[in-house]
XYZ file of C-alpha atoms in Angstrom:
777
model
C 177.402 68.006 48.653
C 175.898 70.899 46.721
C 177.186 74.436 46.308
C 174.935 77.393 47.011
C 175.440 81.129 47.344
C 174.473 82.371 50.804
C 174.402 86.145 51.243
C 177.075 86.530 48.585
C 179.294 83.681 49.828
C 179.820 80.361 48.068
C 179.302 77.527 50.530
C 179.061 73.758 50.296
C 176.266 71.989 52.173
C 174.973 68.453 52.412
C 172.470 67.461 49.762
C 168.954 67.351 51.200
C 169.639 70.065 53.777
C 167.089 72.775 54.294
C 168.168 76.371 53.751
C 167.961 77.119 57.484
C 170.290 74.196 58.247
C 172.737 75.314 55.573
C 172.717 78.837 57.008
C 173.176 77.621 60.583
C 176.144 75.438 59.645
C 177.782 78.393 57.952
C 177.291 80.881 60.754
C 174.279 82.751 59.393
C 171.301 83.169 61.700
C 167.815 83.141 60.218
C 165.035 84.166 62.648
C 162.580 81.387 63.398
C 160.085 80.096 65.957
C 158.619 76.778 64.873
C 161.826 75.212 63.548
C 163.842 73.013 65.928
C 166.700 70.761 64.897
C 165.256 67.763 66.778
C 161.710 68.101 65.441
C 160.038 67.661 62.076
C 159.521 70.683 59.852
C 156.121 72.326 60.315
C 156.665 75.710 58.589
C 153.983 77.215 60.823
C 155.415 80.538 61.868
C 156.890 81.791 58.542
C 159.388 83.893 60.477
C 162.241 82.305 58.530
C 161.187 83.722 55.140
C 164.196 84.400 52.912
C 164.700 85.578 49.348
C 165.670 82.882 46.860
C 166.636 84.051 43.408
C 164.042 83.200 40.728
C 161.421 82.359 43.369
C 158.359 84.600 42.944
C 157.959 85.247 46.687
C 159.926 84.794 49.909
C 160.308 81.142 50.903
C 160.403 79.522 54.363
C 164.031 78.564 55.013
C 163.007 75.646 57.247
C 161.007 73.923 54.499
C 163.029 74.769 51.379
C 165.689 72.193 50.417
C 168.931 73.425 48.909
C 169.650 72.803 45.240
C 172.830 73.142 43.209
C 173.550 76.775 42.382
C 170.764 78.169 44.580
C 171.219 81.846 45.508
C 169.863 82.683 48.953
C 169.612 86.134 50.504
C 168.671 86.215 54.177
C 169.156 89.947 54.775
C 167.920 91.535 51.576
C 165.147 94.137 51.697
C 162.679 91.577 50.369
C 163.581 89.040 53.071
C 163.662 91.534 55.933
C 160.339 93.114 54.943
C 158.743 89.662 54.806
C 160.123 88.838 58.261
C 158.906 92.176 59.636
C 155.422 91.527 58.246
C 155.299 88.131 59.916
C 156.411 89.669 63.198
C 153.640 92.240 62.942
C 151.056 89.498 62.540
C 152.482 87.535 65.485
C 152.313 90.582 67.741
C 148.731 91.507 66.799
C 147.194 89.263 69.449
C 150.147 88.808 71.772
C 149.407 90.208 75.253
C 151.552 93.077 76.488
C 152.589 91.346 79.705
C 156.359 91.052 79.288
C 157.010 92.669 82.723
C 155.340 89.755 84.537
C 156.070 86.931 82.088
C 158.357 84.160 83.370
C 159.801 83.905 79.857
C 160.955 87.530 79.951
C 164.668 87.780 79.301
C 164.882 84.448 77.457
C 161.926 84.823 75.092
C 162.565 84.321 71.381
C 159.577 86.473 70.486
C 160.841 89.276 72.707
C 164.338 89.041 71.249
C 163.222 89.000 67.621
C 160.656 91.736 68.160
C 163.576 94.070 68.898
C 165.059 93.468 65.463
C 161.960 92.857 63.377
C 159.073 94.504 65.226
C 157.697 97.984 64.706
C 157.575 100.693 67.350
C 153.807 101.033 67.034
C 150.975 98.698 66.097
C 148.422 99.364 63.378
C 146.042 96.945 65.068
C 143.421 98.690 67.212
C 140.838 95.939 67.670
C 140.486 93.847 70.827
C 143.080 91.130 71.247
C 141.922 87.537 71.374
C 141.816 85.693 74.685
C 142.582 82.001 75.198
C 141.490 80.565 78.533
C 143.886 78.893 80.941
C 144.214 75.128 81.136
C 145.228 72.920 84.052
C 147.431 70.124 82.728
C 149.003 68.968 85.979
C 151.554 70.069 88.564
C 154.564 70.559 86.286
C 153.530 72.694 83.315
C 151.689 75.983 83.641
C 149.290 76.887 80.810
C 147.854 79.921 82.590
C 148.592 82.405 79.804
C 147.797 80.602 76.558
C 146.950 83.893 74.883
C 150.727 84.199 74.433
C 150.840 81.082 72.220
C 151.978 81.702 68.624
C 151.015 78.209 67.403
C 154.507 77.057 66.556
C 153.360 73.516 67.575
C 156.785 72.626 68.966
C 155.111 71.165 72.081
C 152.745 69.083 69.953
C 155.535 67.725 67.787
C 157.734 66.983 70.787
C 155.028 64.822 72.334
C 154.333 62.985 69.117
C 157.881 62.568 67.809
C 160.216 62.553 70.825
C 158.271 61.622 73.960
C 156.102 59.229 71.961
C 152.903 60.420 73.654
C 150.814 63.013 71.830
C 149.280 64.708 74.859
C 148.857 68.171 73.324
C 147.263 69.085 70.019
C 145.927 72.110 68.180
C 142.186 72.504 67.641
C 140.072 74.915 65.560
C 141.349 77.270 62.846
C 142.421 80.837 62.363
C 142.238 83.105 65.381
C 140.264 80.391 67.199
C 143.213 77.972 67.102
C 144.554 76.854 70.455
C 146.851 74.267 71.971
C 145.065 71.934 74.355
C 144.963 68.396 75.688
C 141.748 67.943 73.671
C 140.083 65.845 76.402
C 140.918 68.246 79.211
C 143.277 65.748 80.834
C 146.748 66.225 82.260
C 150.172 65.985 80.636
C 151.767 62.922 82.223
C 154.807 62.053 80.121
C 158.010 61.549 82.096
C 159.673 63.934 79.610
C 156.968 66.617 79.610
C 159.131 69.384 81.066
C 161.062 69.605 77.793
C 157.986 71.272 76.300
C 158.706 74.250 78.583
C 162.186 74.616 77.079
C 160.838 74.270 73.545
C 158.154 76.938 73.915
C 159.582 80.087 72.252
C 157.214 82.364 74.177
C 155.721 82.306 77.677
C 152.742 80.086 76.927
C 154.177 76.974 78.608
C 156.132 77.713 81.761
C 157.315 75.775 84.791
C 154.607 75.623 87.436
C 156.998 75.006 90.385
C 159.272 77.865 89.214
C 156.421 80.261 88.377
C 157.052 83.802 89.643
C 160.109 82.710 91.655
C 162.700 84.843 89.858
C 163.532 86.708 86.666
C 165.981 84.969 84.391
C 168.621 87.701 84.668
C 168.695 87.238 88.450
C 169.777 83.608 88.128
C 173.334 82.318 88.091
C 173.903 79.388 85.754
C 176.136 76.492 86.749
C 176.862 73.114 85.183
C 176.083 69.848 86.944
C 175.179 66.194 86.383
C 171.895 64.462 87.206
C 172.048 62.279 90.341
C 169.150 60.036 89.315
C 169.239 57.376 86.587
C 172.267 55.906 84.848
C 172.175 58.263 81.856
C 174.188 60.952 83.640
C 172.225 63.757 81.995
C 174.107 67.063 81.853
C 172.355 69.924 83.642
C 172.339 73.687 83.921
C 171.389 74.497 87.505
C 170.079 78.022 88.039
C 170.600 79.649 91.401
C 169.386 82.758 93.202
C 170.362 83.853 96.718
C 171.993 80.524 97.493
C 168.970 78.443 96.446
C 168.458 76.206 93.426
C 165.377 77.542 91.659
C 165.468 75.881 88.259
C 167.167 73.018 86.409
C 167.531 72.897 82.625
C 169.291 70.557 80.185
C 172.865 71.203 79.122
C 173.193 69.948 75.580
C 175.462 66.943 75.195
C 174.712 64.996 72.046
C 176.584 61.934 73.263
C 174.651 61.648 76.535
C 171.258 63.380 76.811
C 171.097 65.332 73.525
C 169.167 68.456 74.571
C 166.593 66.715 76.782
C 166.239 65.753 80.442
C 163.640 63.706 82.284
C 161.156 65.395 84.601
C 162.846 63.942 87.684
C 166.106 65.596 86.586
C 164.256 68.892 86.117
C 161.926 69.093 89.121
C 163.598 67.078 91.897
C 165.397 70.295 92.929
C 162.345 71.083 95.080
C 163.689 68.562 97.604
C 166.890 70.590 97.925
C 164.862 73.416 99.459
C 162.592 71.114 101.455
C 161.719 71.864 105.087
C 162.794 68.257 105.713
C 166.460 69.206 105.228
C 168.722 68.271 108.132
C 170.640 71.397 109.178
C 172.896 70.239 112.013
C 174.174 67.002 113.562
C 171.769 65.268 115.940
C 172.344 62.590 118.591
C 169.570 60.522 120.150
C 169.665 60.612 123.954
C 166.947 58.939 126.012
C 164.734 58.658 122.967
C 165.009 62.405 122.231
C 166.952 64.053 119.401
C 169.458 66.651 120.596
C 171.302 69.068 118.307
C 175.072 69.072 118.665
C 178.235 70.221 116.905
C 180.233 68.253 114.357
C 183.149 67.446 116.648
C 180.899 65.952 119.300
C 178.857 63.999 116.750
C 181.889 62.535 114.964
C 183.608 61.661 118.253
C 180.402 59.873 119.291
C 180.435 57.893 116.020
C 184.153 57.097 116.231
C 183.889 55.911 119.831
C 180.777 53.887 118.992
C 182.528 52.105 116.107
C 185.577 51.402 118.274
C 183.321 50.008 120.989
C 181.457 47.690 118.610
C 184.729 46.489 117.123
C 186.203 45.820 120.561
C 183.103 44.001 121.811
C 181.961 42.098 118.733
C 184.847 42.248 116.259
C 185.290 44.281 113.080
C 182.901 42.040 111.138
C 180.040 43.370 113.268
C 180.365 46.698 111.423
C 178.695 47.233 108.057
C 177.995 50.069 105.637
C 175.158 50.560 103.187
C 175.512 53.233 100.530
C 173.251 54.689 97.901
C 174.321 54.130 94.276
C 173.361 57.798 93.857
C 176.335 58.789 96.052
C 179.479 60.125 94.362
C 182.643 58.196 93.539
C 184.500 60.159 96.204
C 181.964 59.413 98.934
C 181.770 55.722 98.089
C 185.544 55.346 97.916
C 186.097 56.900 101.331
C 183.280 54.885 102.892
C 184.826 51.681 101.522
C 188.243 52.757 102.808
C 186.807 53.502 106.243
C 185.003 50.183 106.629
C 187.963 48.171 105.361
C 190.321 50.228 107.497
C 188.344 49.049 110.521
C 188.869 45.464 109.391
C 185.439 44.752 107.878
C 184.484 44.012 104.284
C 180.780 44.518 104.865
C 179.942 47.315 102.422
C 177.419 47.354 99.611
C 175.576 49.802 97.371
C 173.256 47.192 95.786
C 170.418 47.494 98.273
C 167.747 46.241 95.857
C 169.801 43.338 94.524
C 169.025 39.894 95.949
C 171.311 37.551 94.001
C 174.825 37.645 95.527
C 176.222 35.953 92.419
C 175.495 39.012 90.268
C 178.798 40.861 90.510
C 181.635 41.795 88.206
C 185.157 40.699 89.045
C 187.002 42.806 91.638
C 187.887 46.227 90.239
C 185.532 45.811 87.274
C 181.957 46.893 86.624
C 178.878 45.689 84.803
C 177.927 48.367 82.256
C 175.810 49.277 79.239
C 178.067 47.512 76.763
C 177.956 50.276 74.136
C 177.919 54.092 73.978
C 174.570 55.644 74.868
C 174.364 57.408 71.507
C 174.494 54.057 69.689
C 171.125 53.056 71.166
C 169.571 55.367 68.553
C 171.160 53.481 65.659
C 170.385 49.882 66.650
C 168.621 47.569 64.200
C 167.513 45.122 66.895
C 167.182 45.393 70.655
C 166.061 42.795 73.196
C 165.252 44.439 76.550
C 164.869 42.026 79.474
C 163.169 42.939 82.744
C 162.824 46.690 82.395
C 160.094 49.268 82.986
C 161.913 51.102 80.249
C 160.137 54.456 80.050
C 160.070 54.997 83.792
C 163.417 53.418 84.742
C 165.421 55.024 81.922
C 163.430 57.782 80.178
C 166.319 58.992 78.016
C 167.380 55.473 77.001
C 163.756 54.831 76.022
C 163.887 57.996 73.922
C 166.974 56.685 72.100
C 165.355 53.298 71.462
C 162.248 55.089 70.230
C 164.399 56.862 67.635
C 165.729 53.495 66.551
C 162.251 51.930 66.400
C 160.864 54.804 64.331
C 163.782 54.274 61.952
C 162.717 50.634 61.579
C 164.542 48.826 64.385
C 162.932 45.749 65.910
C 162.589 46.264 69.684
C 161.631 43.175 71.718
C 160.800 43.095 75.409
C 160.554 40.422 78.102
C 158.881 41.450 81.352
C 156.005 40.589 83.650
C 153.786 43.212 82.045
C 153.592 44.776 78.593
C 153.421 48.388 79.719
C 153.345 51.174 77.158
C 156.900 51.924 76.013
C 155.625 54.617 73.619
C 157.446 53.058 70.683
C 156.648 50.523 67.976
C 157.534 47.113 69.435
C 158.381 44.060 67.371
C 157.222 41.811 70.235
C 156.370 42.037 73.923
C 156.835 38.768 75.764
C 154.925 38.681 79.048
C 155.946 36.050 81.589
C 155.995 35.706 85.357
C 159.433 36.537 86.848
C 160.004 32.896 87.806
C 159.775 32.031 84.094
C 162.271 34.589 82.776
C 165.271 32.262 82.917
C 163.312 29.596 81.021
C 162.300 32.210 78.447
C 165.916 33.257 77.854
C 166.962 29.623 77.694
C 164.330 29.179 74.973
C 165.805 32.064 72.965
C 169.259 30.542 73.427
C 167.958 27.158 72.217
C 166.396 28.745 69.127
C 169.689 30.460 68.315
C 171.590 27.205 68.841
C 169.243 25.357 66.480
C 169.567 28.070 63.827
C 173.372 27.981 64.022
C 173.740 24.219 64.459
C 175.214 24.574 67.951
C 174.656 22.706 71.160
C 172.075 24.588 73.254
C 173.233 25.559 76.746
C 170.094 23.995 78.265
C 167.615 21.373 77.092
C 164.688 23.689 76.467
C 162.262 23.559 73.552
C 161.931 27.093 72.109
C 158.433 28.456 71.714
C 157.282 30.660 68.826
C 158.067 33.848 70.775
C 161.583 32.628 71.514
C 162.132 31.823 67.834
C 160.888 35.274 66.798
C 163.365 37.015 69.125
C 166.189 34.693 68.048
C 165.504 35.225 64.333
C 165.410 38.990 64.802
C 168.720 39.036 66.678
C 170.367 36.799 64.092
C 169.157 39.000 61.240
C 170.106 42.460 62.521
C 173.404 44.223 61.887
C 173.606 46.564 64.885
C 171.955 44.910 67.845
C 171.959 44.766 71.625
C 170.640 42.623 74.467
C 169.962 44.797 77.503
C 169.156 43.832 81.097
C 166.921 46.216 83.039
C 166.432 46.945 86.732
C 163.795 44.258 87.307
C 166.217 41.681 85.887
C 169.192 42.744 88.029
C 166.924 42.831 91.113
C 165.599 39.329 90.330
C 166.516 36.395 92.637
C 168.067 34.690 89.593
C 169.807 37.824 88.291
C 173.163 36.141 87.639
C 171.461 33.380 85.633
C 169.572 35.951 83.588
C 172.773 37.863 82.906
C 174.703 34.730 81.940
C 171.981 33.607 79.518
C 171.520 37.083 78.028
C 175.278 37.391 77.526
C 175.400 34.005 75.755
C 172.554 35.100 73.475
C 174.385 38.330 72.667
C 177.691 36.577 71.940
C 176.098 34.014 69.627
C 174.196 36.664 67.642
C 177.001 39.228 67.466
C 175.043 41.673 69.624
C 176.293 44.034 72.281
C 175.326 42.997 75.778
C 174.790 45.414 78.612
C 173.152 46.261 81.903
C 171.044 49.422 81.806
C 172.053 50.309 85.361
C 169.919 51.275 88.326
C 171.321 54.623 89.424
C 173.528 57.590 88.577
C 176.660 55.956 89.952
C 176.032 52.217 89.831
C 179.084 51.755 87.590
C 181.256 54.063 89.695
C 180.260 52.253 92.887
C 181.485 48.976 91.436
C 184.745 50.487 90.205
C 185.663 51.873 93.638
C 184.815 48.647 95.456
C 181.693 49.775 97.293
C 180.597 46.155 97.481
C 181.950 43.164 99.377
C 184.848 41.032 98.248
C 184.966 37.296 99.014
C 184.567 37.536 102.798
C 182.150 40.436 103.070
C 178.386 40.522 103.432
C 176.051 41.872 100.779
C 173.331 44.401 101.506
C 170.765 41.595 101.299
C 172.637 39.698 104.018
C 173.181 42.718 106.281
C 169.495 43.590 105.996
C 168.375 39.969 106.183
C 169.781 36.872 107.810
C 173.017 38.489 109.089
C 172.223 41.872 110.682
C 175.204 43.889 111.950
C 175.737 45.525 115.326
C 176.784 48.854 113.758
C 175.604 50.213 110.432
C 176.705 53.299 108.530
C 174.023 54.507 106.102
C 175.319 56.796 103.356
C 172.513 58.796 101.741
C 170.144 55.838 101.835
C 166.923 54.791 103.550
C 167.125 50.982 103.551
C 163.432 50.447 104.315
C 162.558 52.268 101.083
C 165.730 51.555 99.110
C 166.135 47.885 100.045
C 164.877 44.718 98.389
C 162.963 43.656 101.529
C 161.413 46.491 103.548
C 160.308 44.312 106.479
C 163.726 42.655 106.824
C 165.471 46.027 106.609
C 163.307 47.409 109.395
C 164.110 44.420 111.595
C 167.857 44.608 110.910
C 168.025 48.330 111.641
C 165.971 47.942 114.809
C 168.289 45.220 116.063
C 171.511 47.184 115.489
C 173.413 48.526 118.456
C 174.367 51.721 116.584
C 173.021 53.187 113.359
C 174.635 56.273 111.841
C 172.616 58.016 109.138
C 174.477 60.354 106.791
C 171.697 62.088 104.879
C 170.579 65.528 103.698
C 167.188 64.912 105.329
C 166.075 65.020 108.951
C 163.294 62.468 108.421
C 165.602 59.771 106.986
C 166.025 56.712 109.234
C 164.973 58.582 112.401
C 163.124 55.513 113.722
C 166.372 53.527 113.840
C 169.304 55.940 113.859
C 171.352 56.970 116.873
C 173.192 59.748 115.024
C 172.065 61.980 112.157
C 174.833 63.653 110.169
C 173.702 66.322 107.649
C 175.514 65.722 104.353
C 175.272 67.796 101.206
C 173.140 66.705 98.250
C 174.682 66.815 94.771
C 173.989 70.538 94.420
C 176.128 71.437 97.452
C 179.185 69.262 96.926
C 181.774 68.472 94.289
C 181.956 64.921 93.078
C 181.936 62.422 90.236
C 179.431 60.028 88.699
C 180.244 57.262 86.219
C 177.248 56.659 83.979
C 176.063 53.441 82.355
C 178.451 53.728 79.399
C 181.431 54.298 81.724
C 181.655 58.058 81.122
C 183.307 59.821 84.049
C 181.582 63.140 84.744
C 182.689 65.431 87.554
C 180.810 68.449 88.860
C 181.114 71.207 91.432
C 178.641 72.340 94.041
C 176.362 75.041 92.673
C 175.426 76.530 96.061
C 177.022 76.570 99.509
C 176.020 73.757 101.886
C 172.893 74.595 103.866
C 173.468 75.670 107.483
C 175.776 73.099 109.170
C 175.574 70.616 106.295
C 178.931 69.281 105.081
C 179.966 67.375 101.922
C 179.934 63.659 102.740
C 183.474 63.128 101.462
C 184.716 65.679 104.002
C 182.709 64.060 106.796
C 184.149 60.626 105.973
C 187.651 62.053 105.650
C 187.469 63.562 109.156
C 185.876 60.426 110.614
C 188.601 58.255 109.087
C 191.254 60.548 110.541
C 189.586 60.390 113.990
C 189.721 56.611 113.809
C 193.435 56.795 113.009
C 193.057 55.127 109.612
C 195.528 55.724 106.748
C 194.436 57.320 103.444
C 192.224 60.091 104.844
C 194.411 63.137 104.259
C 193.047 64.360 100.898
C 192.477 68.108 100.727
C 190.122 68.129 97.731
C 187.573 65.917 96.041
C 189.871 65.804 92.997
C 192.523 64.071 95.119
C 189.956 61.548 96.339
C 188.759 60.949 92.772
C 192.332 60.289 91.600
C 192.833 57.768 94.391
C 189.451 56.156 93.727
C 189.545 55.733 89.955
C 193.262 55.764 89.190
C 194.269 56.147 85.557
C 191.134 57.167 83.654
C 192.726 56.048 80.375
C 192.651 52.478 81.690
C 189.029 52.714 82.797
C 187.406 51.187 79.650
C 189.332 47.958 80.248
C 187.659 47.669 83.655
C 184.138 47.643 82.181
C 183.132 44.014 81.781
C 179.903 42.031 81.611
C 181.722 38.697 81.748
C 179.593 36.341 83.809
C 179.417 32.594 83.282
C 176.325 30.668 82.279
C 174.381 29.290 85.253
C 174.807 25.626 86.144
C 171.053 25.136 85.886
C 167.861 27.078 85.398
C 164.980 26.274 87.646
C 162.352 28.691 88.760
C 164.532 29.698 91.685
C 163.211 31.052 94.994
C 159.929 32.040 93.348
C 158.950 28.446 92.656
C 156.735 28.349 95.731
C 154.251 30.526 94.015
C 151.226 32.281 95.422
C 151.055 35.561 93.545
C 154.510 36.716 92.478
C 155.470 40.338 93.088
C 156.842 41.962 89.970
C 159.985 43.850 91.084
C 159.243 47.516 90.406
C 160.231 50.854 91.917
C 158.122 53.752 90.569
C 159.960 56.570 88.838
C 159.360 59.022 91.700
C 160.250 56.592 94.482
C 163.770 55.683 93.376
C 165.826 57.945 95.647
C 165.617 60.390 98.538
C 165.374 63.478 96.327
C 162.451 62.463 94.117
C 160.570 61.133 97.145
C 160.613 64.660 98.581
C 159.775 66.699 95.465
C 156.128 67.827 95.888
C 155.437 68.567 92.217
C 156.675 65.152 91.103
C 154.645 63.399 93.777
C 151.525 65.232 92.572
C 151.833 63.735 89.068
C 150.135 60.583 87.813
C 153.444 58.723 88.222
C 153.777 59.983 91.782
C 150.440 58.658 92.969
C 150.102 56.283 95.896
C 150.677 52.619 94.981
C 147.933 50.489 93.464
C 147.843 46.720 93.413
C 147.917 45.733 89.753
C 146.159 42.405 89.081
C 145.810 40.299 85.953
C 142.320 39.884 84.466
C 142.160 36.282 85.726
C 143.028 37.246 89.312
C 140.693 40.242 89.161
C 137.809 38.019 88.099
C 138.644 35.316 90.654
C 138.490 37.897 93.464
C 135.229 39.344 92.133
C 136.597 42.887 92.100
C 134.955 46.010 90.713
C 136.506 49.362 89.787
C 137.347 51.304 92.941
C 137.678 48.243 95.188
C 140.513 47.819 97.672
C 142.395 44.635 98.438
C 144.295 43.297 101.424
C 147.811 42.192 100.549
C 149.506 39.757 102.927
C 153.219 38.995 102.790
C 154.585 36.973 105.679
C 153.231 38.519 108.872
C 152.650 41.934 107.289
C 149.533 43.308 105.633
C 148.575 46.399 103.638
C 145.202 47.531 102.307
C 145.545 49.290 98.958
C 143.427 50.282 95.947
C 143.309 47.663 93.206
C 143.326 48.054 89.464
C 143.118 45.601 86.605
C 146.088 45.460 84.227
C 145.210 43.786 80.969
C 148.798 42.892 80.024
C 150.020 41.663 83.415
C 151.252 38.068 83.473
C 148.872 35.600 85.067
C 149.887 34.727 88.605
C 151.636 38.085 89.080
C 150.828 41.130 91.144
C 152.225 44.563 90.409
C 153.004 45.992 93.815
C 155.522 48.869 93.791
C 158.347 49.104 96.312
C 160.075 52.246 97.585
C 156.894 53.769 99.006
C 155.699 54.264 102.576
C 152.373 52.563 101.775
C 154.110 49.265 100.928
C 157.059 49.578 103.334
C 155.481 47.162 105.839
C 155.644 44.323 103.311
C 158.521 42.012 102.500
C 160.664 41.134 99.503
C 159.926 43.026 96.309
C 160.557 39.766 94.418
C 158.606 37.632 96.869
C 155.152 36.066 96.886
C 151.980 37.526 98.359
C 148.360 36.695 99.045
C 145.637 39.067 97.875
C 142.006 39.167 98.984
C 139.198 41.626 98.618
C 139.200 44.076 101.528
């Protein structure tokens, strides 16, 4: 620590701190534009000039390190005059369009101009003009004349997102921020640039001209998408969600959110919203009231139970549903005498499950991902599946951590990788067994399987053995793999023998919570794969899910739903499951209900509805409570979601003890169900196809990541088929076919095909971990 004098006060600050950091920590505000605590120092704007005794001129507080005995004056005449001069320069070319600027009311330049600007300008020449740029559907760069060249957006792309999509060209008054090549901004974190912009140069294109900031109410919430559980500020006007921003939480999402957290709100106001209960009669949908609809469902369930037995009833739930909703659904199904309930619609290995009452989880706090020395990520499309986890691992990699990956393709993770091991999914278990064998040899142990480690396996093993803080992490493609339990058992053994943390990254916002409340079958129940495959049920309750798009096998799901005697769809959307459902019940999305999510690290986060439910929509926990009461089942008398949460999770202090990744080593490791090769599908769900909200957000679907599926082929397969750029291919899986555009992927494993699931264009095909035939169309 060093002692400095700050505006006449003696204060102690950490050695190496910049003056602006020392002032901030001691409650003194220094005006600034280009400085941001999460970005490198650029010292572009000079707004933070302060007087430092013995310095010949004012110094930038953001770029001046403290020294012992330094005397700093932030409000002296010399400092204030310097700040006022900088403000005058900044305002010389700034357009006078505050009345129509989306940034008005939350603009740093506007705020500081009040304190440091003059009432009249001495500048009489024409202002400069910077032409608009089209960088995609999310960020508006219509008014780049407002830009003050703080370069926050440039530094964010380079340092945080890992993709330098914006840069500054030219010099002096000709300087401008641009994509250089005229392309689009496609990072999955790009919306954070809007928050960082201190003026109105970068604004939200979907929000543009929708409201003024002072008209918006601000309410806290939690993201319903990936397993991070990002904290949100949801902004509301006239009962509609119009904007979503990050709520800073250093332990979870820092001050960032992914674009799907930010822009998926468009689906909340979609014309596809279901506004009242509907019953199908004679092939036609008829609107009805809640009492009639719920009586129809209750009588239908009683009839199926009486005719076919309780085991003929099943429930499929989205892992994006709340703890309260999942708990009541599980109670309802079990109250009827069935154990057929599951939230793991994309999981195909029934052996991958924690013990009853426990949950597979991340294995360490989210914040610790940033401080790892070594990480081994297995089966994950890291940037797209978990954008904020990828950001944390990028921090670690830039600090020198060795990040290794095993997947079917070496996609760009936007971070320095120590190694990227590309193998077909059927070879992943062998690859992990090789790493385990290398570790066993290094430690003089008996290897769990007789496998000779290759050079890549030895490199991963040596790195894990050498690191101090390390983790082995299983991604979505691994947990959706037909040999998922074997992969988890091997990865856990590797972690134990190297002293690493072991964890599962987690598919959805409430994957951990769903396990904790028992929204999956016990010993006698059927998994989602069974209910949508070889053992279809007579009655199915669908909670906020579309099994054809959310399931592991779209064709099997379609057949199972078509064969059911009664299908009840509880969804916010009128177009969900209409081909199969007999009843549509409009339930509230996360913005219109209170509830709880448990994120990947086991953090319990509750939230309230930010707007009233639309039209006749009702919170799903209330719908299930009333339905349970109609069926005469016990445990459906709760008056609030807090009561349901208490019943669902019990003592929260005991919750950490219920988080466990204990799963035994597999008895053997073959190539599993994928041994009968053909071309293996690489299990992947694109970032904007993961759930019902992102699939209905127009701006997200207009991005590069939201494009229609392509068939990714390895160079060898591409050449064997004689394909050229722009060609289409016919993909055959079982009896189904789809004709799709093809593209060559240089890093795709030989014998693999990258064919995304979760999209209408591939929904006719079968298992997302299956085998396919591909031919030129």
